[in-house]
Short mmCIF file of C-alpha atoms in Angstrom, two decimals:
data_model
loop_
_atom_site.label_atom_id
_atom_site.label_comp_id
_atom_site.label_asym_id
_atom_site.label_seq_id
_atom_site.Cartn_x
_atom_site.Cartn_y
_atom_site.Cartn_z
CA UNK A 1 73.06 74.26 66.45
CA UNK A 2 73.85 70.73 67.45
CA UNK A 3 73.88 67.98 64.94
CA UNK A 4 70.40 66.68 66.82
CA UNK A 5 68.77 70.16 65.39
CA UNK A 6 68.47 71.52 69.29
CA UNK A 7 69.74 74.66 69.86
CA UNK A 8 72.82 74.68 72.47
CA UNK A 9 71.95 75.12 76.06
CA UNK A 10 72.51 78.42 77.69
CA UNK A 11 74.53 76.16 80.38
CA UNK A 12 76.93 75.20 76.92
CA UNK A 13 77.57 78.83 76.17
CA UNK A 14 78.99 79.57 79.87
CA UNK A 15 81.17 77.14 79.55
CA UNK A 16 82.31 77.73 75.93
CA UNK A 17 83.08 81.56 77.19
CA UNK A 18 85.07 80.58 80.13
CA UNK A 19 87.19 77.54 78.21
CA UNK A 20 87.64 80.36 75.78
CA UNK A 21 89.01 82.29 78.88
CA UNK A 22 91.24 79.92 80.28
CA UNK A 23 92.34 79.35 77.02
CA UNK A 24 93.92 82.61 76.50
CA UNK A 25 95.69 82.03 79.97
CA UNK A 26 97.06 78.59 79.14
CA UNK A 27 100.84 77.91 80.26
CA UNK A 28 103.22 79.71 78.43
CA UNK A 29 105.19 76.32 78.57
CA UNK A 30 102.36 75.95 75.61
CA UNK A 31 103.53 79.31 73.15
CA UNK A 32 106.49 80.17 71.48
CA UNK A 33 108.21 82.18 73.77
CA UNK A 34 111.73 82.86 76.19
CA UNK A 35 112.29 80.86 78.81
CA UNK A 36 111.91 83.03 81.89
CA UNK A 37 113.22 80.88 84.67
CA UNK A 38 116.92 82.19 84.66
CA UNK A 39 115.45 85.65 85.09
CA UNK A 40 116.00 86.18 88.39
CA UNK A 41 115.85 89.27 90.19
CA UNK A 42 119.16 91.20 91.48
CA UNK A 43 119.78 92.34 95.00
CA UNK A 44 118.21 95.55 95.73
CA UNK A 45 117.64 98.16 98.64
CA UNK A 46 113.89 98.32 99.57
CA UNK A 47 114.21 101.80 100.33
CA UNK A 48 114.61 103.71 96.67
CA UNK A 49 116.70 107.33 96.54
CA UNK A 50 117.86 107.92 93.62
CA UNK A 51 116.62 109.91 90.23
CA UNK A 52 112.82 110.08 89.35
CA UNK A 53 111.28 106.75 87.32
CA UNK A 54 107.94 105.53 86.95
CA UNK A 55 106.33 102.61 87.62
CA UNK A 56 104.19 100.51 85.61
CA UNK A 57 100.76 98.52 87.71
CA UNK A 58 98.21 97.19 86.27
CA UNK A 59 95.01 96.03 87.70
CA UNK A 60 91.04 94.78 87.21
CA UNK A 61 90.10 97.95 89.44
CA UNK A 62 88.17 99.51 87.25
CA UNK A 63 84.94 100.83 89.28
CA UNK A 64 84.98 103.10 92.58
CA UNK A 65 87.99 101.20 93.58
CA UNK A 66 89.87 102.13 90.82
CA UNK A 67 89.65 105.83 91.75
CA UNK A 68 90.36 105.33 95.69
CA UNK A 69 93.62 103.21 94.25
CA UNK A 70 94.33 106.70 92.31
CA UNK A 71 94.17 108.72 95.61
CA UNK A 72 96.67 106.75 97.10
CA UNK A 73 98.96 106.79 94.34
CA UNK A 74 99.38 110.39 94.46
CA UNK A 75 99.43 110.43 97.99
CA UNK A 76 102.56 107.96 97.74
CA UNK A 77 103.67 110.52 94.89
CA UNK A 78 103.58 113.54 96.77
CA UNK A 79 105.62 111.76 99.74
CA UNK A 80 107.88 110.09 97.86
CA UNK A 81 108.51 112.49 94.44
CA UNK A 82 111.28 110.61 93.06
CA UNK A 83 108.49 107.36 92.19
CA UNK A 84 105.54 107.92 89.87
CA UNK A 85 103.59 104.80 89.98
CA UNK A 86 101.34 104.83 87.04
CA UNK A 87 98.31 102.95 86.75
CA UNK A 88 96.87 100.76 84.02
CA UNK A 89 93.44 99.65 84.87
CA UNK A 90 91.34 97.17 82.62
CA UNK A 91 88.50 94.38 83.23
CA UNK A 92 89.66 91.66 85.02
CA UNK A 93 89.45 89.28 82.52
CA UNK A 94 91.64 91.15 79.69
CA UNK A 95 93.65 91.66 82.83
CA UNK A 96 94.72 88.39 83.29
CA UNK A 97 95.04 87.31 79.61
CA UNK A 98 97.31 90.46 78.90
CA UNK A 99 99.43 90.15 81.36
CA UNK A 100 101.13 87.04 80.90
CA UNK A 101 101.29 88.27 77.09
CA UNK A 102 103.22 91.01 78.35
CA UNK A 103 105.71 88.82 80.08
CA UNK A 104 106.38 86.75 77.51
CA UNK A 105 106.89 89.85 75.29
CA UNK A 106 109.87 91.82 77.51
CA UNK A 107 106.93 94.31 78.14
CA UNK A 108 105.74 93.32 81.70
CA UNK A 109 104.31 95.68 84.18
CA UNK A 110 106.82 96.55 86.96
CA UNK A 111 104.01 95.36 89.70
CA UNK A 112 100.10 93.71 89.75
CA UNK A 113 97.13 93.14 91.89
CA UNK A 114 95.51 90.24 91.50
CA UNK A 115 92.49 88.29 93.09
CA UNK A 116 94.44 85.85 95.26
CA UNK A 117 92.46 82.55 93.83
CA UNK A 118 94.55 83.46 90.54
CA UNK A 119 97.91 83.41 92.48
CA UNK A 120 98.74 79.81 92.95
CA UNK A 121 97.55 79.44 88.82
CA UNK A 122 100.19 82.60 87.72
CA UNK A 123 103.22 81.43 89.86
CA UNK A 124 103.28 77.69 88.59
CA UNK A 125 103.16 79.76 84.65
CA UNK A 126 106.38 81.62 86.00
CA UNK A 127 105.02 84.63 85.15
CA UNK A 128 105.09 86.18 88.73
CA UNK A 129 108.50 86.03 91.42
CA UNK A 130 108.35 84.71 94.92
CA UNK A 131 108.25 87.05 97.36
CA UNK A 132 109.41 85.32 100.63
CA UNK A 133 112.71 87.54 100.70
CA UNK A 134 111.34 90.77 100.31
CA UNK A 135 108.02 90.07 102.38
CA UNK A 136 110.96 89.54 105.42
CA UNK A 137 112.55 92.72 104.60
CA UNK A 138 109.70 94.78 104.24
CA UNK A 139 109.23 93.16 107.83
CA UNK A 140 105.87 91.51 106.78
CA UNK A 141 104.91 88.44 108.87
CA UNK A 142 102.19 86.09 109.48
CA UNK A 143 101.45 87.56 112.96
CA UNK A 144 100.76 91.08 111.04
CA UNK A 145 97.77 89.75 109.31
CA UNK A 146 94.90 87.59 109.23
CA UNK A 147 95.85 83.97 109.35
CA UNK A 148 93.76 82.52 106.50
CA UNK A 149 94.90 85.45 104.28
CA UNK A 150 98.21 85.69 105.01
CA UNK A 151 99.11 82.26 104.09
CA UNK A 152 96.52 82.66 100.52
CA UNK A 153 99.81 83.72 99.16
CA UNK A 154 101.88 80.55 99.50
CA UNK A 155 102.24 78.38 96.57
CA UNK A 156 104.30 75.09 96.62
CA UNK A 157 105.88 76.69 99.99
CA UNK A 158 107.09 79.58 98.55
CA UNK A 159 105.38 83.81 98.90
CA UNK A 160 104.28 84.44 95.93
CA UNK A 161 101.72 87.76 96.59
CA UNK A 162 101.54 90.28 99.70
CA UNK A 163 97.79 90.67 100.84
CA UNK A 164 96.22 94.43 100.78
CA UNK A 165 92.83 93.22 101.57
CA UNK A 166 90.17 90.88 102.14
CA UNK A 167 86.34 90.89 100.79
CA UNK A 168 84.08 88.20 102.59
CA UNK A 169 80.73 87.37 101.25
CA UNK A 170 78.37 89.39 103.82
CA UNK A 171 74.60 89.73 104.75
CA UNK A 172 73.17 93.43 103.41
CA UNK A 173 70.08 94.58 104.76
CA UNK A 174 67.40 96.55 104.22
CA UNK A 175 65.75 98.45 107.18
CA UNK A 176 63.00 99.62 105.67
CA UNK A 177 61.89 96.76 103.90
CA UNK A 178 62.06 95.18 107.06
CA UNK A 179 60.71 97.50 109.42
CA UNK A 180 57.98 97.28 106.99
CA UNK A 181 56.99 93.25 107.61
CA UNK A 182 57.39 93.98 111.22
CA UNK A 183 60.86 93.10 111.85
CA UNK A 184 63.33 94.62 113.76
CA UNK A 185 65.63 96.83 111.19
CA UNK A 186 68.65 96.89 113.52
CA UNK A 187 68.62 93.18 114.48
CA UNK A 188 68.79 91.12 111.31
CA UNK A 189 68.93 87.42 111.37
CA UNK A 190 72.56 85.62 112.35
CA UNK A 191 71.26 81.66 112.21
CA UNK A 192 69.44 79.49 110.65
CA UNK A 193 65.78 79.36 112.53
CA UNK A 194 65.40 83.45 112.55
CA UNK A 195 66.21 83.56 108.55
CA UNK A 196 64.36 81.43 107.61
CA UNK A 197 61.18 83.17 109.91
CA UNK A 198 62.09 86.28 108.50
CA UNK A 199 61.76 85.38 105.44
CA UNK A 200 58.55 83.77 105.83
CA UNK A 201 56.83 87.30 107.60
CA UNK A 202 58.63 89.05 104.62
CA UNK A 203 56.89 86.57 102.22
CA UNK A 204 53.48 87.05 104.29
CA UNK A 205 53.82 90.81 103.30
CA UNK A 206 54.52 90.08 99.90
CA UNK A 207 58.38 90.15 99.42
CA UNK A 208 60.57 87.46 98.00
CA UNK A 209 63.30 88.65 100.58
CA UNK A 210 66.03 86.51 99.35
CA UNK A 211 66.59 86.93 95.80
CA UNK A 212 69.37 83.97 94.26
CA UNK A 213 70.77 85.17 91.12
CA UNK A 214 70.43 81.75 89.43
CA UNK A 215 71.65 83.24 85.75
CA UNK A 216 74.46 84.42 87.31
CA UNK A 217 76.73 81.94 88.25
CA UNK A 218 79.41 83.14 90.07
CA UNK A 219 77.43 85.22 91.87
CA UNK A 220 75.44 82.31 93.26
CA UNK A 221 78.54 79.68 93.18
CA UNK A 222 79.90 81.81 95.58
CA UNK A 223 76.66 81.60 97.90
CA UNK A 224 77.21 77.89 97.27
CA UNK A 225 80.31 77.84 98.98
CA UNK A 226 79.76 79.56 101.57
CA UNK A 227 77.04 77.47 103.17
CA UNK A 228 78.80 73.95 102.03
CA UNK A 229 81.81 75.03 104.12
CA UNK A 230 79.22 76.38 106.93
CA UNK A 231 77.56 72.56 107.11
CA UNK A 232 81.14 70.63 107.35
CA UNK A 233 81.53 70.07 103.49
CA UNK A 234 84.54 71.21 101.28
CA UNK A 235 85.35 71.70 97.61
CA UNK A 236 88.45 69.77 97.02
CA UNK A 237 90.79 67.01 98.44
CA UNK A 238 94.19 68.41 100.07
CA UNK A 239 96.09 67.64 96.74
CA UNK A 240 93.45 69.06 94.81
CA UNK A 241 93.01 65.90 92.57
CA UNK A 242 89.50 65.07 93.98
CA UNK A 243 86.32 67.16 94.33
CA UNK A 244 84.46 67.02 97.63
CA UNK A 245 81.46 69.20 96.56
CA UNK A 246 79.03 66.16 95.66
CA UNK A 247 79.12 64.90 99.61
CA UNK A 248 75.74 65.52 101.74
CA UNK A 249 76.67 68.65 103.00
CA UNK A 250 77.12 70.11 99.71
CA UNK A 251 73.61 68.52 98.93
CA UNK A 252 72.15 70.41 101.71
CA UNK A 253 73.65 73.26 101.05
CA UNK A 254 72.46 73.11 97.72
CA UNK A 255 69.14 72.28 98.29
CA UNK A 256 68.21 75.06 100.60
CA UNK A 257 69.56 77.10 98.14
CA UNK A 258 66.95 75.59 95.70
CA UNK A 259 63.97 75.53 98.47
CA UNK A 260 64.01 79.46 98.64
CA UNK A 261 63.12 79.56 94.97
CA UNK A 262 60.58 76.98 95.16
CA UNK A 263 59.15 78.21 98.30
CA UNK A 264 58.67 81.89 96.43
CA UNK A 265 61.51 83.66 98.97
CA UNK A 266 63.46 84.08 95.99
CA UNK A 267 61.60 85.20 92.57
CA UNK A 268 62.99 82.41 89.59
CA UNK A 269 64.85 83.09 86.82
CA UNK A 270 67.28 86.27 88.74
CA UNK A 271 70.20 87.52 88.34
CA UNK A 272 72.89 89.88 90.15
CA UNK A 273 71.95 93.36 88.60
CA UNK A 274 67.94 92.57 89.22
CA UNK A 275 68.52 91.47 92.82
CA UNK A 276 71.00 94.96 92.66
CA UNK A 277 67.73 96.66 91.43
CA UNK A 278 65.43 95.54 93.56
CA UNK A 279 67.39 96.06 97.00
CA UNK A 280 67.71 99.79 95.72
CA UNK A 281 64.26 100.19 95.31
CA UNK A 282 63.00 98.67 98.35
CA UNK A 283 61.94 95.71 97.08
CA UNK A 284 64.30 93.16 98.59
CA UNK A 285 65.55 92.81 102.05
CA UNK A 286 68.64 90.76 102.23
CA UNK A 287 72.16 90.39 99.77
CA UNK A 288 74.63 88.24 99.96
CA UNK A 289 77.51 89.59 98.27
CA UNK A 290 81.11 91.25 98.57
CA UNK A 291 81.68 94.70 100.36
CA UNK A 292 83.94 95.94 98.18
CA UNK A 293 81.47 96.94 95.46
CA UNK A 294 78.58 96.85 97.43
CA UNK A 295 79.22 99.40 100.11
CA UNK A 296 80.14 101.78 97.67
CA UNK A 297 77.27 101.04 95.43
CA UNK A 298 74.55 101.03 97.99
CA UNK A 299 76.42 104.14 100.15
CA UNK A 300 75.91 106.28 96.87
CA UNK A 301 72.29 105.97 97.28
CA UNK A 302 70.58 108.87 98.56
CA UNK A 303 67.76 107.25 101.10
CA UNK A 304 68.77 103.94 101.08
CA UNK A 305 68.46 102.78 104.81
CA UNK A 306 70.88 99.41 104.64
CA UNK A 307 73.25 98.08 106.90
CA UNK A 308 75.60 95.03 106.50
CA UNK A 309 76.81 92.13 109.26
CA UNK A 310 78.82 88.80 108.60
CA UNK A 311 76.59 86.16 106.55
CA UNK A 312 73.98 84.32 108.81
CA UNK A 313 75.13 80.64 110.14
CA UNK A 314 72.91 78.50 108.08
CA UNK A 315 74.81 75.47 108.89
CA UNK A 316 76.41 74.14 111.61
CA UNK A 317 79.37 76.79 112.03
CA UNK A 318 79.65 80.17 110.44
CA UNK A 319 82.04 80.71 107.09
CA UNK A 320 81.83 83.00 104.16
CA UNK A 321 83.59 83.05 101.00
CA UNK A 322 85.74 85.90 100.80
CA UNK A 323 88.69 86.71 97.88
CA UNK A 324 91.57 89.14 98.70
CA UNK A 325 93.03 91.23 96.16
CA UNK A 326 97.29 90.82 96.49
CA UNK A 327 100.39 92.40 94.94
CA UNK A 328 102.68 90.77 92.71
CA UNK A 329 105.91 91.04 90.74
CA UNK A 330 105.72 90.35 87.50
CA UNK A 331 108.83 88.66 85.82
CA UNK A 332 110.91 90.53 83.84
CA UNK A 333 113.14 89.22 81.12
CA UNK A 334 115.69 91.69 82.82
CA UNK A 335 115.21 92.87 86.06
CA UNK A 336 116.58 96.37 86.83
CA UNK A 337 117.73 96.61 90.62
CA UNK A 338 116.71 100.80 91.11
CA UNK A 339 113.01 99.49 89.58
CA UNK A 340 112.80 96.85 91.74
CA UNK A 341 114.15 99.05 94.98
CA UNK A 342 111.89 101.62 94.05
CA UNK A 343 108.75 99.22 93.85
CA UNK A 344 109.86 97.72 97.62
CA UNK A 345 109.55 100.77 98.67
CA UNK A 346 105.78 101.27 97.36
CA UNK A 347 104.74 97.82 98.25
CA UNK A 348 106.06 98.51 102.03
CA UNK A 349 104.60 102.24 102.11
CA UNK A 350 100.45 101.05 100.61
CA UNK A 351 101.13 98.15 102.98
CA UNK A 352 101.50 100.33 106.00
CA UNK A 353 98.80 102.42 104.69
CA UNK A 354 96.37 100.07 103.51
CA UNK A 355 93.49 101.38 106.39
CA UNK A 356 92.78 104.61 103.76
CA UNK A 357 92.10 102.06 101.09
CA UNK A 358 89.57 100.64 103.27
CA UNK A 359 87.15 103.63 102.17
CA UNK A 360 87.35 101.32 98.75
CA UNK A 361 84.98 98.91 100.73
CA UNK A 362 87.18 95.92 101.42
CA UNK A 363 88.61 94.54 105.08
CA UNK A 364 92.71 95.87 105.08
CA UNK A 365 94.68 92.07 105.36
CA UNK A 366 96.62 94.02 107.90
CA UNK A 367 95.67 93.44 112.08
CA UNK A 368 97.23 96.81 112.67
CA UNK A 369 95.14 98.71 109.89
CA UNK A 370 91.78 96.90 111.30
CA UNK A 371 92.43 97.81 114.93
CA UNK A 372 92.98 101.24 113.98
CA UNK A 373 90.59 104.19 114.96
CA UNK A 374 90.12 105.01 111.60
CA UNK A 375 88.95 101.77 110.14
CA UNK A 376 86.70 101.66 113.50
CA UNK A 377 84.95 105.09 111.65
CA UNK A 378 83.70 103.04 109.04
CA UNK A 379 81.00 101.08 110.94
CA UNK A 380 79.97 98.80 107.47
CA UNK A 381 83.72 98.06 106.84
CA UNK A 382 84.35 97.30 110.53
CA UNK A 383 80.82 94.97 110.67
CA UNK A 384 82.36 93.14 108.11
CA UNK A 385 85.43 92.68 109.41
CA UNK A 386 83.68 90.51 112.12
CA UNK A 387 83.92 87.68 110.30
CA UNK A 388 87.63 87.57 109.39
CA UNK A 389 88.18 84.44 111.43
CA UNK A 390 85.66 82.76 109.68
CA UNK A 391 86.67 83.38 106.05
CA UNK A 392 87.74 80.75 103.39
CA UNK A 393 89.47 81.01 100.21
CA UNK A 394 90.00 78.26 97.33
CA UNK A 395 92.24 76.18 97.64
CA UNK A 396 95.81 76.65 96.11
CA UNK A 397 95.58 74.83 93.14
CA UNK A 398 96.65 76.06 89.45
CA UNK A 399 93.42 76.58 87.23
CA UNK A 400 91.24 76.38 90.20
CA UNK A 401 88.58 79.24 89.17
CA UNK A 402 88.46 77.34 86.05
CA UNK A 403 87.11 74.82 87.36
CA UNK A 404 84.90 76.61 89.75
CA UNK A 405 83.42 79.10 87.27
CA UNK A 406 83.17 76.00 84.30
CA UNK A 407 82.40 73.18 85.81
CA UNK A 408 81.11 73.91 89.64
CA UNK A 409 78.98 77.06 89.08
CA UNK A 410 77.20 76.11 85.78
CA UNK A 411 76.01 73.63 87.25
CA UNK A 412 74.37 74.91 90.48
CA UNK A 413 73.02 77.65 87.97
CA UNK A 414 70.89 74.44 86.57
CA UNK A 415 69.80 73.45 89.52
CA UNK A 416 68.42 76.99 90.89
CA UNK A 417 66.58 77.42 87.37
CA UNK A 418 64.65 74.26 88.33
CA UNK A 419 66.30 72.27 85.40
CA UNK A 420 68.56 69.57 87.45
CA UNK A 421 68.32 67.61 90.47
CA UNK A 422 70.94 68.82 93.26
CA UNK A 423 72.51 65.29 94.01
CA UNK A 424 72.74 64.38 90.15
CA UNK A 425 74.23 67.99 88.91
CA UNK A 426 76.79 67.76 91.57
CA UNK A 427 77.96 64.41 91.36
CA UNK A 428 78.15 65.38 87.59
CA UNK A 429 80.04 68.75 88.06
CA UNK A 430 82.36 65.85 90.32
CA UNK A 431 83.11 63.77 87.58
CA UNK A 432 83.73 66.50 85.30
CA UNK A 433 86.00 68.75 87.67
CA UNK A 434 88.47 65.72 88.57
CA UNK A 435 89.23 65.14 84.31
CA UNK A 436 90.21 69.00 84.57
CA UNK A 437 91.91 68.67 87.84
CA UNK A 438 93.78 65.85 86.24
CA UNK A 439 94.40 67.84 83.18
CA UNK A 440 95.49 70.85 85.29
CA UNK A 441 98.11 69.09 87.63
CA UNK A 442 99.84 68.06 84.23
CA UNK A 443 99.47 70.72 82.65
CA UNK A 444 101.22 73.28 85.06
CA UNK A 445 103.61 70.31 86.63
CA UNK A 446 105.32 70.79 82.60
CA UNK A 447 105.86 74.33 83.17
CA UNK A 448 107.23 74.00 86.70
CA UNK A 449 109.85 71.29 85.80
#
């Protein structure tokens, strides 16, 4: 308890957890350890032919994706014999505090995939390799991919990750739920003025059709984001020493988020699994939320009559937040040139197939595996994919989702459980993120000099 005799807020505990987090994944600069900036890697063919070896990856991909990952592996095995790429998958989380560890220890993984707003954080701890050299011999441009994501893999001018995929934030639907208030189930709303009637004739039948998982943070942070960009706002400054997210648009954004709770579209007090729960069993009509997980989740349910499209333009110009998950090297304390041929050649081989891991859920990063006929058989993939113009990422800053999922989120989590104004939280969270911003650009400017 606090010395006043109150009990700590639940707000307090989400940000204990995630300091506790990003404590385990401070600078190495920071631990006893080698210094692992004269490990650079040899010259190496990216086409491997010599004796059998095996590859170590790890990865977060622990769910449906995990075993679609698996498929491909052996596919890749059964082509190429002589490489057996096994795979270590483990939560996310112990993911990226193990990792680094690992490094430090001479035990690294030959290759990772990582959630690209982690990128920018592991290349300034020197615990993954630039990539810009074999990225142009693998032949792997910007023109091959989707702008935005492309370039979410440059840090301080330099390639630090190779894109598989990207995951924007999209609008699921239920048809039957609204077929049921008397809406059309193959026309859901796209703007402003027809969500916000549909949700009103949903609300008239007695459905809260948006439901905003205020207990989860990062599940409505992300929602956040989304519509700030959408009304002309932004998170962060250029140099990422300022936060942006306290202007009006984030206000607005913010408090429509808040009016859909106090209007009764949204039932108080939700979170991710019960607004999961509830779309499942016909009680909810609209999602927002990734496709990776959600496609699979909802296509595994027999009956379910859903369908998915880009999020709806709420503000003045459409945008969704989307993450990518990308491919790194991890540093080695001595790099072996067959390992490092051999992974080239997987990297360029799941890059050139990357449409088959689109059955995983998520958008391919490549233009040439989304104009394929294959990908245009998966008509909730390829809906998605509509919106890949309009996608935006974090920005490139070390420790950024710390700050988002500390400071940022927590706080928008008060406000949508009715316990904080919008202007006075955010301005708050503002004050609050630019100390750690501060901190940050310090911190990881040590271990880059």
């Amino acid at each position: 308890m606090h010395a006043n005799g109150k009990p700590p807020s639940r707000r307090t505990f989400l940000r204990l957890g995630a300091a506790l987090a990003a404590g385990a994944a401070a600078p190495l600069s920071a631990c006893a350890g080698p210094d692992l900036s004269a490990a650079d890697p040899p010259s190496a063919s990216d086409s491997y032919d010599g004796p059998p070896l095996t590859l170590r990856f790890w990865n977060g991909l622990t769910g449906a994706d995990g075993a679609m990952m698996r498929e491909l592996l052996r596919e890749f095995s059964e082509q190429r014999p002589n490489i057996t790429v096994q795979m270590f998958a483990m939560p996310w989380d112990a993911f990226y505090r193990k990792f680094p560890a690992a490094v430090a220890s001479g035990l690294a993984p030959d290759i990772g995939l990582m959630q690209n707003f982690h990128v920018a954080t592991n290349a300034a701890r020197g615990v993954i390799i630039p990539l810009d050299e074999v990225a142009d011999r693998l032949g792997l441009t910007e023109a091959g991919f989707a702008e935005t994501v492309w370039r979410s893999g440059i840090f301080n001018g330099r390639r630090f990750s190779i894109p598989l995929d990207v995951w924007p934030d999209s609008l699921f639907y239920n048809r039957r739920v609204l077929a049921h208030a008397g809406l059309d189930p193959d026309d859901p709303p796209r703007d402003r003025v027809s969500y916000e009637e549909a949700l009103e004739a949903l609300a008239e039948n007695g459905v809260a059709g948006h439901w905003l998982p205020a207990v989860d943070p990062q599940g409505v942070g992300r929602g956040f984001d989304s519509l700030q960009w959408q009304m002309g706002g932004d998170l962060y400054d250029a140099d990422g020493g300022r936060a942006l997210f306290n202007g009006p648009e984030a206000v607005e954004a913010l408090t429509w988020q808040r009016e859909r709770i106090v209007t009764g579209q949204s039932p108080r007090n939700v979170n991710g699994g019960d607004a999961n729960v509830a779309f499942k069993n016909d009680l909810n009509a609209f999602m927002w939320g990734g496709p990776g997980a959600l496609i699979n989740d909802f296509s595994a349910v027999e009956d379910l009559d859903w369908g998915v499209v880009p999020l709806p333009t709420i503000g003045a110009a459409p945008a969704s937040f989307a993450g990518s998950h990308q491919f790194v090297i991890m540093r080695q304390h001595e790099f072996d040139a067959a390992r490092l041929s051999a992974t080239y050649t997987f990297l360029s081989w799941i890059s050139a197939n990357s449409v088959k891991w689109a059955d995983a859920g998520p958008v391919p990063a490549r233009q040439d595996a989304v104009d394929s006929p294959e990908f245009s058989e998966l008509p909730a993939q390829s809906s998605v994919a509509q919106a890949l113009s309009d996608v935006r990422f974090y920005p490139l800053i070390p420790g950024i989702f710390e700050v988002q999922s500390t400071i940022l989120y927590p706080a928008i989590s008060d406000v949508l459980l009715l316990n904080a104004d919008p202007q006075q939280a955010l301005d708050d969270a503002a004050r609050q993120a630019e100390s750690l911003l501060a901190e940050n650009k310090q911190k990881y400017a040590e271990v880059m000099t």
